Short mmCIF file of C-alpha atoms in Angstrom, two decimals:
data_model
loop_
_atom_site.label_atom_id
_atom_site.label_comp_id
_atom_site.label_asym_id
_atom_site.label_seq_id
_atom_site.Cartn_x
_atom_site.Cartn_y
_atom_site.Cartn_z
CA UNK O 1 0.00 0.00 0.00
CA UNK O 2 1.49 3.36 -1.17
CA UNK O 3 1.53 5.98 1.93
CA UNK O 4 0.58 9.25 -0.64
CA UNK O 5 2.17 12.38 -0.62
CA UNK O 6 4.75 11.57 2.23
CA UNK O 7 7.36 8.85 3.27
CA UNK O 8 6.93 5.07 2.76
CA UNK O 9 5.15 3.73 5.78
CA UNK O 10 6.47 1.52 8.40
CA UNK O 11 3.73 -0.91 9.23
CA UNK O 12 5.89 -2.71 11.63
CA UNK O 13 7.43 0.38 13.47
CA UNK O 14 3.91 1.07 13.57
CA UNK O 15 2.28 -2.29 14.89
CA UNK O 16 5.85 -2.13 17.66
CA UNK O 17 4.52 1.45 19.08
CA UNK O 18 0.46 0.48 19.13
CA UNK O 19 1.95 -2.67 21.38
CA UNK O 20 4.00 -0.40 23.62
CA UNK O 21 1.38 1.70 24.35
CA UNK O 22 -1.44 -0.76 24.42
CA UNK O 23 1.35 -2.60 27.15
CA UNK O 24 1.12 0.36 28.98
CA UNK O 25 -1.88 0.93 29.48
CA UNK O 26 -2.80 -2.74 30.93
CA UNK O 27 0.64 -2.01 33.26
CA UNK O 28 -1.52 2.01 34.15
CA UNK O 29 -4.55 -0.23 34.83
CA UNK O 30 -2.86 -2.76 37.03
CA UNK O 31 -1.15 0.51 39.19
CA UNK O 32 -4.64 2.17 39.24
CA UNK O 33 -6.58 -0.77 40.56
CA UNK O 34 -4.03 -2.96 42.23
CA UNK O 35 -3.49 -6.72 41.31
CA UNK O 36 -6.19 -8.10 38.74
CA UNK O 37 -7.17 -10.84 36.84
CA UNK O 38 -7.24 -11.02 32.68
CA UNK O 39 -11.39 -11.33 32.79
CA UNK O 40 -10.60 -7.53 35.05
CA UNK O 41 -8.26 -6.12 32.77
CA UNK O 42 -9.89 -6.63 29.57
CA UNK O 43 -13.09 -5.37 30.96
CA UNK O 44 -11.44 -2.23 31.43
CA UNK O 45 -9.33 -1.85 28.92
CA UNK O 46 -11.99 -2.82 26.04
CA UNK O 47 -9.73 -5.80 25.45
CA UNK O 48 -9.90 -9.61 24.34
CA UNK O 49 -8.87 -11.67 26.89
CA UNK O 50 -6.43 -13.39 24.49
CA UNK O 51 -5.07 -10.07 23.96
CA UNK O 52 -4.49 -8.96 27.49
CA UNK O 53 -2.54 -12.64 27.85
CA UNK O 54 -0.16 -11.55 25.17
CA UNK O 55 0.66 -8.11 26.90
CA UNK O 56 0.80 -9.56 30.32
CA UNK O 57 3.18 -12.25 28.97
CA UNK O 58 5.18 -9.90 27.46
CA UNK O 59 5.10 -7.37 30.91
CA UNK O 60 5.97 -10.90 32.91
CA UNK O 61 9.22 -11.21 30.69
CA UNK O 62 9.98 -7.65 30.80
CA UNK O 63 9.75 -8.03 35.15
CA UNK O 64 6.92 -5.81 34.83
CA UNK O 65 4.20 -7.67 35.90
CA UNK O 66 4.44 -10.74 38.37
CA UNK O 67 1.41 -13.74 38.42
CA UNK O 68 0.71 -14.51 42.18
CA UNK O 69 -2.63 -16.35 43.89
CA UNK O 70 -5.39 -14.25 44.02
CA UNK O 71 -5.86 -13.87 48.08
CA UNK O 72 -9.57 -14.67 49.20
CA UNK O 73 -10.68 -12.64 52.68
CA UNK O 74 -13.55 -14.47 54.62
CA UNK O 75 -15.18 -18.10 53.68
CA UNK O 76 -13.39 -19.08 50.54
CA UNK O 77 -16.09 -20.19 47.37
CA UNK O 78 -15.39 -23.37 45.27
CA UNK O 79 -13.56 -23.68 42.41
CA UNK O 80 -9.53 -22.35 42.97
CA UNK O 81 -8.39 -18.78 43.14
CA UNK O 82 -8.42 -16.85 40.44
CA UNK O 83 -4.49 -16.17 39.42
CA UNK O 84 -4.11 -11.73 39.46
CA UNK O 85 -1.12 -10.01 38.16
CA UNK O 86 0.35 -7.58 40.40
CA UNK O 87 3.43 -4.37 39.36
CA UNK O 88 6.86 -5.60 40.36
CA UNK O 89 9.34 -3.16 42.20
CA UNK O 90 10.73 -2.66 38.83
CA UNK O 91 7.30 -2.13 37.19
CA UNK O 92 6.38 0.40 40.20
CA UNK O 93 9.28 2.25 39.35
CA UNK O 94 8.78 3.05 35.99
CA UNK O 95 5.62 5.16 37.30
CA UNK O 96 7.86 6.64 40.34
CA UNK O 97 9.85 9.95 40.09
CA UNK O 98 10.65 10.48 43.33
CA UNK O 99 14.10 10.95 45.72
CA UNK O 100 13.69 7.91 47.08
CA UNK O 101 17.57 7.27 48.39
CA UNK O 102 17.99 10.89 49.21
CA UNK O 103 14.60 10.52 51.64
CA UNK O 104 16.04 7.09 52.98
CA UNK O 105 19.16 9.19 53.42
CA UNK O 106 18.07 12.06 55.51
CA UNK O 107 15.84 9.86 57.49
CA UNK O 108 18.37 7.71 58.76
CA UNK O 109 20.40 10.72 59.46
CA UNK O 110 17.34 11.95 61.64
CA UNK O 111 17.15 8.41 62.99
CA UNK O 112 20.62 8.41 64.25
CA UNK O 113 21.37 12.04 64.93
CA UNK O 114 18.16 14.25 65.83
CA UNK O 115 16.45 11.45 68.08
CA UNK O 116 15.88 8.00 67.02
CA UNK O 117 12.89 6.27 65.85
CA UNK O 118 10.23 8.77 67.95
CA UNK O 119 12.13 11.94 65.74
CA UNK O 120 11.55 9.96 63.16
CA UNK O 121 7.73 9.35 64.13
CA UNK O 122 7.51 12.71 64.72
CA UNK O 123 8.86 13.66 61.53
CA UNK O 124 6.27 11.52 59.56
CA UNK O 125 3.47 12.76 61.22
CA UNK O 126 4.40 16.64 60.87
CA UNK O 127 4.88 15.53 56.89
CA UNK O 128 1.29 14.63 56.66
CA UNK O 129 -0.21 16.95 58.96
CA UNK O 130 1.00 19.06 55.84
CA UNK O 131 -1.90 17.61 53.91
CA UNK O 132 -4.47 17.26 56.03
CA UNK O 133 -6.09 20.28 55.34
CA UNK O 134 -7.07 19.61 51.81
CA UNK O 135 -8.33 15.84 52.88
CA UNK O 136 -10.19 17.46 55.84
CA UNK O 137 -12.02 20.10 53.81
CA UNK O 138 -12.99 16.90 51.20
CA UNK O 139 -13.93 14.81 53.66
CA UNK O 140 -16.34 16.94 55.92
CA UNK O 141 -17.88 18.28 52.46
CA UNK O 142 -19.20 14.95 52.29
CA UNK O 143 -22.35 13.42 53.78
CA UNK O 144 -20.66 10.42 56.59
CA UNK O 145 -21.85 7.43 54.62
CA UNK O 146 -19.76 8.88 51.60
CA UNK O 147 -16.54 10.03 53.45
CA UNK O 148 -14.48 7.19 52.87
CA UNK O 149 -15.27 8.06 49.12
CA UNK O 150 -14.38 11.88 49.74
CA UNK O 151 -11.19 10.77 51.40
CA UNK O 152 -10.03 7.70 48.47
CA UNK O 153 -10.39 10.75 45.96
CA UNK O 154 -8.31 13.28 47.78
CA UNK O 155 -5.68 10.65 48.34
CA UNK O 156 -5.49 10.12 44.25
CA UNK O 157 -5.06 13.68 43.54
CA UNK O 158 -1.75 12.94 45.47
CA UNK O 159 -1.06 10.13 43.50
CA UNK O 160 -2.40 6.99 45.74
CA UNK O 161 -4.84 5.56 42.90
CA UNK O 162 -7.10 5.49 45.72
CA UNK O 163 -10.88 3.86 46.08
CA UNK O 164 -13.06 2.79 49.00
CA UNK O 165 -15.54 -0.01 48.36
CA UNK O 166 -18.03 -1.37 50.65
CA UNK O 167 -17.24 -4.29 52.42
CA UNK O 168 -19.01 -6.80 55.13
CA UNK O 169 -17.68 -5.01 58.18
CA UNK O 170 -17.78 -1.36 56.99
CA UNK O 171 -16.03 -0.15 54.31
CA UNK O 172 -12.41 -0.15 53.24
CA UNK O 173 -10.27 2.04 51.67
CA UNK O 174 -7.45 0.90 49.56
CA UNK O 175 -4.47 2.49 48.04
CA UNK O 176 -3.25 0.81 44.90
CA UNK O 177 0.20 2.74 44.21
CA UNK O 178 1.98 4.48 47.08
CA UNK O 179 4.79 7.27 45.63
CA UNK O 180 7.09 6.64 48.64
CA UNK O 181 6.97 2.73 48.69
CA UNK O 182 10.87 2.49 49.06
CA UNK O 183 11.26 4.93 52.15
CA UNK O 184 8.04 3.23 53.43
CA UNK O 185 9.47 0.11 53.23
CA UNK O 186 12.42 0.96 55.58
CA UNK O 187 10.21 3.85 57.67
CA UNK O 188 6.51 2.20 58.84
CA UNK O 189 6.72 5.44 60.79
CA UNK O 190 5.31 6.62 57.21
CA UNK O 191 1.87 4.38 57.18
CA UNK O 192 1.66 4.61 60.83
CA UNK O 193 1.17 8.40 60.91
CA UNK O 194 -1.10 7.94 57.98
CA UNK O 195 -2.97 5.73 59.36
CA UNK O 196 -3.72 7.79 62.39
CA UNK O 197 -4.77 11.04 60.49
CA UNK O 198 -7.50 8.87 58.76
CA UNK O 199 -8.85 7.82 61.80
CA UNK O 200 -8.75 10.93 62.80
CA UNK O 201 -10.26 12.54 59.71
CA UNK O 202 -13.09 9.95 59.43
CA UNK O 203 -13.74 10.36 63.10
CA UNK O 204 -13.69 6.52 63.64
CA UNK O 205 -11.34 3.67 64.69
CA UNK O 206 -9.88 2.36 61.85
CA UNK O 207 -7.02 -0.60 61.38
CA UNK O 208 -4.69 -1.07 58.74
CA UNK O 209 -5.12 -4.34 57.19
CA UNK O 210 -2.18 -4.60 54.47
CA UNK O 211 0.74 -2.36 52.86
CA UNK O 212 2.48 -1.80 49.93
CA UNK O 213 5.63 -1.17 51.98
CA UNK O 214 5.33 -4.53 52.90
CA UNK O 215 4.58 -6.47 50.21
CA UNK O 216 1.35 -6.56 49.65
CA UNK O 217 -0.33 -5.80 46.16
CA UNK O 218 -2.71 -2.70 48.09
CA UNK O 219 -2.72 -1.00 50.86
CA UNK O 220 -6.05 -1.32 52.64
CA UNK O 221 -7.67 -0.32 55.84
CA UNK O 222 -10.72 -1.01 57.23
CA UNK O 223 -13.22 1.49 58.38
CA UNK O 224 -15.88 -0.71 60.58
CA UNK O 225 -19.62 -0.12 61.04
CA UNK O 226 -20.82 2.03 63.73
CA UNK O 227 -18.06 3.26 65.16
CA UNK O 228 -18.21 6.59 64.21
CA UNK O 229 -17.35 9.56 66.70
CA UNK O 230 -19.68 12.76 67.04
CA UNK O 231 -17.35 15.23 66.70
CA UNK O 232 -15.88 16.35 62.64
CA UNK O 233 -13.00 15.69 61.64
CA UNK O 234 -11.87 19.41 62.68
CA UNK O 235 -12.78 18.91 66.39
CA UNK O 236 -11.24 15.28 66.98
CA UNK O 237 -8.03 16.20 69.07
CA UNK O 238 -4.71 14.53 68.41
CA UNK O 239 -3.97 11.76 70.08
CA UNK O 240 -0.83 9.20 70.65
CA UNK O 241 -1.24 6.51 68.19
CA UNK O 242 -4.11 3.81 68.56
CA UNK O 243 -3.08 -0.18 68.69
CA UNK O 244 -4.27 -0.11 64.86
CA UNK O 245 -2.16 2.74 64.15
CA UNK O 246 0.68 1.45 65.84
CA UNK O 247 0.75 -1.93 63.51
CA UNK O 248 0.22 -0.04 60.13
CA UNK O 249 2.91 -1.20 58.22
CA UNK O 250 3.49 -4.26 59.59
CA UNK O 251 1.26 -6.87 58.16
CA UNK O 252 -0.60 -8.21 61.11
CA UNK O 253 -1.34 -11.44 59.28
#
């Protein structure tokens, strides 16, 4: 076929750079929405499932994507596990920018200089007090049975591809990409601190069921039925860290 009035096409240039991007978007979707099966991803994507097994087979070789055992919470159904593909460290990277040595770096400077692990506890929770403001304001501009909503899309404007999703004991709020995973992963200080300003922006007890930082595909926390406080999220008073604060970060399981 003659390509008229400019340069001789290159189908297959072409047909390499529809793949890459196609690629990349099943690798965006998989950050955006945490681990997921093929029948997920091609729902999303608009995708054969035949054609979402060729990216992700291509993603797996490239140590982009990693298969792993769907994990079932609560009475498990019949049949096995559907198998979910989850980012690798190297796949998470690709979407990270950030200073992640020079953050390890100055926090283990704090650590042994300026205090220990409470300076750096202390640090971590004066870091997100930074944000609270703009959560708080999103969150209390929300009826309360939609707050956990309010909060997951606050959270995503600062890059946490967050969502909140009923479940049977309340709701839960999950984070599918964290943007400081590798100081996280040496610093739980990080999700603790976090951890405690939700509770204290939903008003409610709330426990930390999984991390990124520690190897899980999402971080989730559970925010249980009728527990909530009376007071907003502006009059709740700061307090030392709950026993599900304190174990954010640290897989309890």
């Amino acid at each position: 076929m003659k390509n008229v009035g400019g340069t001789p096409a290159a189908p297959a240039e072409e047909l390499a750079t529809g793949e890459r991007s196609t690629r990349n978007r099943v690798a965006r979707s998989i950050l955006d929405h945490g681990p997921s099966t093929v029948a997920e991803l091609a729902e999303r994507l608009g995708l054969t499932q035949a054609a979402v097994r060729r990216h992700l087979d291509a993603l797996v070789a490239d140590d982009v994507v990693a298969p792993r055992e769907q994990r079932v919470y609560g009475a498990r159904t019949r049949g096995r596990p559907a198998k979910v593909f989850a980012l690798t460290d190297c796949g998470r990277d690709a979407f990270d920018q950030s200073y992640d040595t020079l953050a390890v770096d100055a926090l283990r400077w704090i650590e042994q200089n300026a205090g220990g692990e409470a300076a750096v506890a202390a640090f971590a929770r004066d870091r997100i007090e930074a944000q609270v403001e703009a959560y708080r304001e999103a969150v209390e501009s929300a009826p309360p049975e939609r707050r956990a909503e309010a909060l997951a899309k606050a959270l995503t404007g600062d890059g946490y591809a967050a969502t909140a999703r009923n479940a049977p004991v309340g709701q839960q709020l999950c984070q599918h990409h964290c943007p400081v995973i590798h100081v996280a992963e040496r610093y739980p200080q990080l999700c603790e601190a976090e951890t405690e300003i939700f509770s204290r922006l939903l008003g409610t007890h709330v426990q930390r069921l999984a991390t990124i930082a520690h190897g899980d595909g999402v971080c989730t926390t559970v925010i249980p039925h009728g527990t909530a406080k009376t007071q907003t999220a502006a009059q709740t008073p700061q307090t030392t860290p709950s026993a599900s604060a304190s174990t954010a970060g640290r897989n309890p399981a």
